[in-house]
Amino acid sequence: MDAFEELLEPRGPLMLALSQTGKVVRNNLNTFLRNPGEDGLTLRGIRSYMAVSIQGEDLKGVLLLGNTRGAAFAEREVALLEKVAEVLDSLVALPLDQESMRGRIRVLEEMCRAQEEKVRIKTDLINMASHEVRHPLTLIMGFSEVLRDYGDLLNARESVEVVGKLHKAADRLRRSVVNMMEVSRLESGKLALSVEEVDLVGMISGLIDELKARSSEYVMDMEVEPGVERIYADPDKLEVILFNLMDNAAKYSPPGSRIDVFVKRSRGEILLGVKDHGQGISEENLNLIFQPFRQGEGGKGVSAKGMGLGLYIVNRLVEAHGGRIEVRSEHGKGSTFIARIPQPESAKENQDSESDALQA
């Protein structure tokens, strides 16, 4: 470590930030460089840098990252560089053949891509949220001002219409906030399930009523196989799954079309399906629809709105239940989304008994 310490040893005042693993973060180069203004770093406009040692059995080198801002590196940046250094440590510690080296490099590249994707999602979420929150808030403010200033002048029909629009805007805001909170939990790794018995029929009926209240342009039918009226799942997460599937079907269906919601049982799993009769999904878009901030193309008479988070959240929440989601679609003929939710063995036995009793 002498060489490492000598390389970084300053002359004059110095401020250091050390992590628990001993990695070094230094800021404000002009306060400690041997020859301020003449050093190669400052000549390139570098004002802050972070250095970590690369070691096998002994010091092999130093990985140095610099930038043109003088502020301290963020904790996530320190953590990422330390992860990179750990991989590099392992690369130099063992004799590796060429193929093993490629494998280690691929792992390193995947780590970097994963970190970049998290940053991108957070940035996109903030940008999209600003619009999704601003629009319904503007409507809420506008309609509430109408009631405040002209409520006494409105007749009963007009009052009901204004209150209905106010409620619709508030509901849109609530759903946007719920989706943003779910994304935040998913990306932070803090998602926790609280599984219990759920009245599935009651939940679906309530969601159908909610969607019909928002728009009466669609015909929604529900078909539940006998014996699966109640299932085991996290009720809050299950409601998010079902609502987003049903809301997605409404977004991409022409007014007046039918949306079918069905529930079936298959080999220890509950199949929650939503079928629309809209424009369908092209083959090239099938692999993209579960990515965040992706939206399908609107068809004739269809105006897709939202953040493009619904199906991403659905997929992640279904996976959190140990299940998977399937899509069957033909462009121009509609789509069917099926969420497969595994059930405990005890639940399957109870459902079998109930089904036998119904058939008897």
Short mmCIF file of C-alpha atoms in Angstrom, two decimals:
data_model
loop_
_atom_site.label_atom_id
_atom_site.label_comp_id
_atom_site.label_asym_id
_atom_site.label_seq_id
_atom_site.Cartn_x
_atom_site.Cartn_y
_atom_site.Cartn_z
CA MET A 1 0.00 0.00 0.00
CA ASP A 2 3.01 2.35 0.26
CA ALA A 3 2.92 3.03 -3.47
CA PHE A 4 -0.80 3.76 -3.33
CA GLU A 5 -0.41 6.14 -0.39
CA GLU A 6 2.55 7.89 -2.02
CA LEU A 7 0.62 8.36 -5.24
CA LEU A 8 -2.20 10.14 -3.45
CA GLU A 9 -0.19 11.89 -0.72
CA PRO A 10 -0.75 15.65 -1.00
CA ARG A 11 1.26 18.59 0.11
CA GLY A 12 -0.69 21.13 2.07
CA PRO A 13 -4.31 21.07 3.32
CA LEU A 14 -6.39 18.05 2.34
CA MET A 15 -9.96 16.88 2.90
CA LEU A 16 -10.59 13.12 2.70
CA ALA A 17 -13.78 11.07 2.79
CA LEU A 18 -13.09 7.41 3.59
CA SER A 19 -15.62 4.62 3.23
CA GLN A 20 -15.71 1.72 5.68
CA THR A 21 -13.78 -0.42 3.20
CA GLY A 22 -10.96 2.09 3.04
CA LYS A 23 -11.69 3.41 -0.43
CA VAL A 24 -10.73 7.03 -0.87
CA VAL A 25 -12.82 9.90 -2.16
CA ARG A 26 -11.08 13.26 -2.57
CA ASN A 27 -12.65 16.55 -3.47
CA ASN A 28 -11.54 20.03 -4.49
CA LEU A 29 -8.23 19.20 -6.12
CA ASN A 30 -7.06 22.79 -6.05
CA THR A 31 -6.77 22.61 -2.25
CA PHE A 32 -4.17 19.87 -2.21
CA LEU A 33 -2.45 19.26 -5.55
CA ARG A 34 1.30 19.66 -5.42
CA ASN A 35 1.24 22.24 -8.22
CA PRO A 36 -2.27 23.68 -8.50
CA GLY A 37 -3.06 24.84 -12.01
CA GLU A 38 -0.22 22.81 -13.55
CA ASP A 39 -1.27 19.27 -12.73
CA GLY A 40 -2.59 17.14 -15.59
CA LEU A 41 -5.91 16.71 -13.83
CA THR A 42 -6.62 20.39 -13.39
CA LEU A 43 -5.47 21.12 -16.91
CA ARG A 44 -8.26 18.80 -18.05
CA GLY A 45 -10.80 20.58 -15.87
CA ILE A 46 -10.98 17.83 -13.24
CA ARG A 47 -11.98 19.22 -9.83
CA SER A 48 -12.97 16.04 -7.99
CA TYR A 49 -11.80 12.47 -8.22
CA MET A 50 -12.31 9.11 -6.58
CA ALA A 51 -9.61 6.45 -6.35
CA VAL A 52 -9.76 2.80 -5.36
CA SER A 53 -6.93 0.32 -5.14
CA ILE A 54 -6.84 -2.81 -7.31
CA GLN A 55 -5.17 -5.65 -5.44
CA GLY A 56 -4.46 -9.29 -5.85
CA GLU A 57 -1.91 -10.50 -3.33
CA ASP A 58 -0.37 -7.04 -3.47
CA LEU A 59 -1.15 -3.67 -4.99
CA LYS A 60 -1.66 -3.95 -8.74
CA GLY A 61 -2.83 -0.47 -9.55
CA VAL A 62 -5.27 2.32 -8.87
CA LEU A 63 -8.60 2.96 -10.56
CA LEU A 64 -9.16 6.72 -10.76
CA LEU A 65 -12.39 8.46 -11.74
CA GLY A 66 -12.63 12.22 -12.03
CA ASN A 67 -15.21 14.81 -12.96
CA THR A 68 -15.44 18.54 -13.46
CA ARG A 69 -17.66 19.29 -10.47
CA GLY A 70 -16.26 20.00 -7.04
CA ALA A 71 -19.02 18.35 -5.04
CA ALA A 72 -18.49 15.07 -3.22
CA PHE A 73 -19.30 11.86 -5.01
CA ALA A 74 -22.72 10.43 -4.13
CA GLU A 75 -22.92 7.26 -2.04
CA ARG A 76 -24.29 5.25 -4.98
CA GLU A 77 -21.29 6.35 -7.09
CA VAL A 78 -18.86 5.26 -4.37
CA ALA A 79 -20.68 1.93 -4.00
CA LEU A 80 -20.64 1.30 -7.76
CA LEU A 81 -16.90 2.00 -8.07
CA GLU A 82 -16.18 -0.25 -5.10
CA LYS A 83 -18.15 -3.06 -6.78
CA VAL A 84 -16.12 -2.52 -9.94
CA ALA A 85 -12.91 -2.64 -7.89
CA GLU A 86 -14.00 -5.90 -6.25
CA VAL A 87 -14.47 -7.52 -9.65
CA LEU A 88 -11.10 -6.19 -10.82
CA ASP A 89 -9.50 -7.49 -7.60
CA SER A 90 -10.78 -10.97 -8.41
CA LEU A 91 -9.55 -10.67 -11.99
CA VAL A 92 -5.96 -10.03 -10.95
CA ALA A 93 -5.98 -12.40 -7.96
CA LEU A 94 -6.33 -15.62 -9.95
CA PRO A 95 -4.77 -16.92 -13.14
CA LEU A 96 -7.57 -16.91 -15.68
CA ASP A 97 -7.86 -18.31 -19.14
CA GLN A 98 -9.26 -16.12 -21.88
CA GLU A 99 -12.80 -17.46 -21.63
CA SER A 100 -12.94 -16.96 -17.86
CA MET A 101 -11.67 -13.43 -18.33
CA ARG A 102 -14.46 -12.74 -20.82
CA GLY A 103 -16.98 -14.08 -18.31
CA ARG A 104 -15.74 -11.76 -15.57
CA ILE A 105 -15.83 -8.83 -17.96
CA ARG A 106 -19.41 -9.67 -18.94
CA VAL A 107 -20.40 -9.69 -15.26
CA LEU A 108 -18.81 -6.28 -14.83
CA GLU A 109 -20.60 -4.91 -17.89
CA GLU A 110 -23.95 -6.27 -16.67
CA MET A 111 -23.43 -4.60 -13.29
CA CYS A 112 -22.78 -1.27 -14.98
CA ARG A 113 -25.79 -1.65 -17.27
CA ALA A 114 -28.04 -2.53 -14.32
CA GLN A 115 -26.90 0.55 -12.44
CA GLU A 116 -27.42 2.74 -15.51
CA GLU A 117 -30.91 1.29 -15.98
CA LYS A 118 -31.86 2.11 -12.39
CA VAL A 119 -30.69 5.68 -12.83
CA ARG A 120 -32.59 5.96 -16.13
CA ILE A 121 -35.81 4.64 -14.60
CA LYS A 122 -35.59 7.09 -11.70
CA THR A 123 -34.94 9.99 -14.05
CA ASP A 124 -37.77 9.00 -16.39
CA LEU A 125 -40.11 8.49 -13.45
CA ILE A 126 -39.47 12.02 -12.19
CA ASN A 127 -39.97 13.50 -15.66
CA MET A 128 -43.18 11.57 -16.33
CA ALA A 129 -44.54 12.16 -12.84
CA SER A 130 -44.31 15.91 -13.26
CA HIS A 131 -46.83 15.70 -16.12
CA GLU A 132 -49.04 12.97 -14.66
CA VAL A 133 -49.43 14.84 -11.38
CA ARG A 134 -49.72 18.33 -12.87
CA HIS A 135 -52.59 17.53 -15.26
CA PRO A 136 -55.10 16.05 -12.78
CA LEU A 137 -54.14 18.65 -10.18
CA THR A 138 -54.95 21.38 -12.70
CA LEU A 139 -58.35 19.78 -13.34
CA ILE A 140 -59.04 19.44 -9.62
CA MET A 141 -58.16 23.07 -9.02
CA GLY A 142 -60.29 24.20 -11.96
CA PHE A 143 -63.44 22.25 -11.07
CA SER A 144 -63.15 23.06 -7.36
CA GLU A 145 -62.95 26.76 -8.24
CA VAL A 146 -66.10 26.39 -10.37
CA LEU A 147 -67.93 24.94 -7.36
CA ARG A 148 -66.53 27.61 -5.05
CA ASP A 149 -67.35 30.58 -7.27
CA TYR A 150 -70.46 29.44 -9.14
CA GLY A 151 -71.86 26.54 -7.11
CA ASP A 152 -74.99 28.45 -6.17
CA LEU A 153 -75.72 29.17 -9.82
CA LEU A 154 -75.48 25.55 -11.02
CA ASN A 155 -78.54 23.40 -11.37
CA ALA A 156 -78.59 19.81 -10.08
CA ARG A 157 -77.46 18.25 -13.37
CA GLU A 158 -74.57 20.69 -13.78
CA SER A 159 -73.45 20.16 -10.18
CA VAL A 160 -73.41 16.39 -10.63
CA GLU A 161 -71.40 16.78 -13.85
CA VAL A 162 -68.76 19.01 -12.23
CA VAL A 163 -68.45 16.77 -9.16
CA GLY A 164 -68.12 13.74 -11.44
CA LYS A 165 -65.26 15.34 -13.37
CA LEU A 166 -63.63 16.39 -10.10
CA HIS A 167 -63.82 12.82 -8.78
CA LYS A 168 -62.45 11.43 -12.05
CA ALA A 169 -59.42 13.75 -11.91
CA ALA A 170 -58.80 12.89 -8.25
CA ASP A 171 -59.01 9.17 -9.03
CA ARG A 172 -56.53 9.53 -11.88
CA LEU A 173 -54.14 11.32 -9.54
CA ARG A 174 -54.55 8.61 -6.90
CA ARG A 175 -53.82 5.83 -9.38
CA SER A 176 -50.76 7.66 -10.71
CA VAL A 177 -49.40 8.03 -7.18
CA VAL A 178 -50.07 4.34 -6.45
CA ASN A 179 -48.15 3.30 -9.57
CA MET A 180 -45.25 5.61 -8.78
CA MET A 181 -45.05 4.22 -5.24
CA GLU A 182 -45.04 0.66 -6.57
CA VAL A 183 -42.19 1.47 -8.96
CA SER A 184 -40.24 3.07 -6.12
CA ARG A 185 -40.65 -0.06 -3.97
CA LEU A 186 -39.74 -2.36 -6.84
CA GLU A 187 -36.59 -0.45 -7.76
CA SER A 188 -35.45 -0.09 -4.14
CA GLY A 189 -35.90 -3.80 -3.44
CA LYS A 190 -38.23 -3.02 -0.53
CA LEU A 191 -41.32 -4.76 -1.90
CA ALA A 192 -42.90 -7.04 0.72
CA LEU A 193 -45.98 -9.23 0.26
CA SER A 194 -48.66 -9.83 2.87
CA VAL A 195 -50.52 -12.87 1.56
CA GLU A 196 -54.03 -13.61 2.79
CA GLU A 197 -57.31 -14.97 1.50
CA VAL A 198 -58.90 -12.53 -0.95
CA ASP A 199 -62.50 -12.21 -2.12
CA LEU A 200 -61.63 -12.19 -5.81
CA VAL A 201 -65.19 -11.79 -7.09
CA GLY A 202 -65.80 -8.80 -4.83
CA MET A 203 -62.51 -7.20 -5.86
CA ILE A 204 -63.14 -7.61 -9.60
CA SER A 205 -66.73 -6.36 -9.29
CA GLY A 206 -65.52 -3.26 -7.45
CA LEU A 207 -62.88 -2.54 -10.08
CA ILE A 208 -65.40 -2.95 -12.90
CA ASP A 209 -67.72 -0.47 -11.17
CA GLU A 210 -64.79 1.94 -10.72
CA LEU A 211 -63.79 1.75 -14.38
CA LYS A 212 -67.40 2.13 -15.53
CA ALA A 213 -67.70 5.23 -13.36
CA ARG A 214 -64.67 6.69 -15.12
CA SER A 215 -65.99 5.78 -18.56
CA SER A 216 -69.27 4.18 -19.65
CA GLU A 217 -67.96 3.56 -23.17
CA TYR A 218 -67.02 -0.09 -22.56
CA VAL A 219 -68.95 -3.27 -21.84
CA MET A 220 -67.18 -5.29 -19.13
CA ASP A 221 -68.03 -8.93 -18.46
CA MET A 222 -66.74 -11.15 -15.66
CA GLU A 223 -66.59 -14.96 -15.70
CA VAL A 224 -65.25 -16.81 -12.65
CA GLU A 225 -64.84 -20.58 -12.63
CA PRO A 226 -66.72 -22.21 -9.70
CA GLY A 227 -64.47 -22.90 -6.72
CA VAL A 228 -62.00 -20.07 -7.27
CA GLU A 229 -64.02 -17.15 -5.95
CA ARG A 230 -61.44 -16.70 -3.20
CA ILE A 231 -57.66 -16.99 -3.65
CA TYR A 232 -54.46 -16.40 -1.67
CA ALA A 233 -52.48 -13.29 -2.60
CA ASP A 234 -51.46 -9.87 -1.33
CA PRO A 235 -54.79 -8.00 -1.64
CA ASP A 236 -53.27 -4.57 -2.30
CA LYS A 237 -50.85 -5.88 -4.92
CA LEU A 238 -53.53 -8.07 -6.51
CA GLU A 239 -55.80 -5.04 -6.89
CA VAL A 240 -52.97 -3.14 -8.61
CA ILE A 241 -52.41 -6.10 -10.96
CA LEU A 242 -56.08 -6.41 -11.91
CA PHE A 243 -56.72 -2.69 -12.23
CA ASN A 244 -53.73 -2.10 -14.49
CA LEU A 245 -54.67 -5.04 -16.74
CA MET A 246 -58.26 -3.83 -17.01
CA ASP A 247 -57.27 -0.19 -17.42
CA ASN A 248 -54.75 -1.16 -20.12
CA ALA A 249 -57.46 -3.05 -22.00
CA ALA A 250 -59.71 0.01 -21.87
CA LYS A 251 -56.94 2.32 -23.10
CA TYR A 252 -56.32 0.28 -26.23
CA SER A 253 -59.91 -0.63 -27.10
CA PRO A 254 -62.23 1.43 -29.27
CA PRO A 255 -65.31 2.92 -27.54
CA GLY A 256 -68.24 0.52 -27.35
CA SER A 257 -66.12 -2.64 -27.44
CA ARG A 258 -66.26 -5.46 -24.90
CA ILE A 259 -63.64 -6.28 -22.26
CA ASP A 260 -63.75 -9.77 -20.73
CA VAL A 261 -62.34 -10.55 -17.29
CA PHE A 262 -62.06 -14.25 -16.46
CA VAL A 263 -60.68 -16.41 -13.66
CA LYS A 264 -59.73 -20.07 -14.02
CA ARG A 265 -57.72 -22.69 -12.16
CA SER A 266 -54.93 -24.77 -13.69
CA ARG A 267 -52.52 -27.12 -11.90
CA GLY A 268 -52.14 -25.25 -8.64
CA GLU A 269 -52.31 -21.83 -10.26
CA ILE A 270 -55.05 -19.25 -10.56
CA LEU A 271 -55.30 -17.70 -14.03
CA LEU A 272 -56.44 -14.08 -14.02
CA GLY A 273 -57.23 -13.06 -17.58
CA VAL A 274 -58.27 -9.85 -19.30
CA LYS A 275 -59.23 -9.92 -22.97
CA ASP A 276 -59.87 -6.87 -25.11
CA HIS A 277 -61.07 -6.48 -28.69
CA GLY A 278 -58.82 -3.60 -29.64
CA GLN A 279 -56.08 -3.24 -32.23
CA GLY A 280 -53.79 -5.84 -30.68
CA ILE A 281 -50.01 -5.72 -30.37
CA SER A 282 -47.58 -6.06 -33.23
CA GLU A 283 -44.98 -8.82 -32.94
CA GLU A 284 -42.08 -6.37 -32.71
CA ASN A 285 -43.71 -4.66 -29.69
CA LEU A 286 -44.49 -7.82 -27.71
CA ASN A 287 -41.00 -7.88 -26.18
CA LEU A 288 -41.20 -4.20 -25.21
CA ILE A 289 -44.57 -3.84 -23.50
CA PHE A 290 -43.33 -4.89 -20.04
CA GLN A 291 -40.53 -2.35 -20.02
CA PRO A 292 -41.15 0.86 -18.04
CA PHE A 293 -42.37 3.96 -19.87
CA ARG A 294 -43.38 1.98 -22.95
CA GLN A 295 -46.77 2.42 -24.56
CA GLY A 296 -48.38 0.71 -27.49
CA GLU A 297 -49.57 2.46 -30.59
CA GLY A 298 -53.06 3.87 -30.44
CA GLY A 299 -55.50 2.58 -32.99
CA LYS A 300 -58.45 4.28 -34.64
CA GLY A 301 -60.59 6.00 -32.04
CA VAL A 302 -58.09 5.13 -29.30
CA SER A 303 -56.12 7.65 -27.29
CA ALA A 304 -53.64 5.95 -24.94
CA LYS A 305 -52.81 8.03 -21.89
CA GLY A 306 -50.62 7.43 -18.86
CA MET A 307 -47.03 6.91 -17.82
CA GLY A 308 -46.41 3.59 -19.53
CA LEU A 309 -45.85 1.90 -16.15
CA GLY A 310 -48.94 -0.30 -15.85
CA LEU A 311 -47.73 -3.49 -17.54
CA TYR A 312 -44.23 -3.11 -16.09
CA ILE A 313 -45.75 -3.02 -12.58
CA VAL A 314 -48.09 -5.93 -13.38
CA ASN A 315 -45.21 -8.11 -14.55
CA ARG A 316 -43.04 -7.34 -11.51
CA LEU A 317 -45.88 -7.86 -9.00
CA VAL A 318 -46.92 -11.15 -10.60
CA GLU A 319 -43.29 -12.31 -10.42
CA ALA A 320 -43.19 -11.26 -6.75
CA HIS A 321 -46.05 -13.72 -6.17
CA GLY A 322 -43.95 -16.44 -7.80
CA GLY A 323 -46.02 -16.33 -10.97
CA ARG A 324 -45.67 -15.21 -14.55
CA ILE A 325 -47.69 -13.30 -17.12
CA GLU A 326 -48.56 -14.41 -20.64
CA VAL A 327 -49.71 -12.41 -23.64
CA ARG A 328 -51.66 -13.64 -26.62
CA SER A 329 -52.20 -11.06 -29.29
CA GLU A 330 -52.73 -10.66 -32.98
CA HIS A 331 -52.38 -7.24 -34.51
CA GLY A 332 -55.81 -5.91 -35.38
CA LYS A 333 -57.72 -8.55 -33.37
CA GLY A 334 -57.17 -7.68 -29.72
CA SER A 335 -55.04 -9.02 -26.87
CA THR A 336 -55.38 -11.37 -23.92
CA PHE A 337 -53.22 -10.97 -20.81
CA ILE A 338 -53.11 -13.86 -18.34
CA ALA A 339 -51.49 -13.57 -14.90
CA ARG A 340 -50.66 -16.96 -13.36
CA ILE A 341 -50.66 -16.78 -9.54
CA PRO A 342 -49.46 -19.95 -7.72
CA GLN A 343 -51.59 -21.08 -4.79
CA PRO A 344 -50.56 -22.87 -1.58
CA GLU A 345 -51.22 -26.61 -1.59
CA SER A 346 -53.74 -26.21 1.24
CA ALA A 347 -55.67 -23.68 -0.83
CA LYS A 348 -55.74 -26.08 -3.79
CA GLU A 349 -57.19 -28.86 -1.58
CA ASN A 350 -59.90 -26.53 -0.24
CA GLN A 351 -60.81 -25.43 -3.77
CA ASP A 352 -60.99 -29.06 -4.94
CA SER A 353 -63.38 -29.85 -2.07
CA GLU A 354 -65.56 -26.84 -2.86
CA SER A 355 -65.62 -27.74 -6.55
CA ASP A 356 -66.63 -31.35 -5.78
CA ALA A 357 -69.42 -30.11 -3.50
CA LEU A 358 -70.75 -27.79 -6.21
CA GLN A 359 -70.73 -30.57 -8.80
CA ALA A 360 -72.51 -32.98 -6.41
#
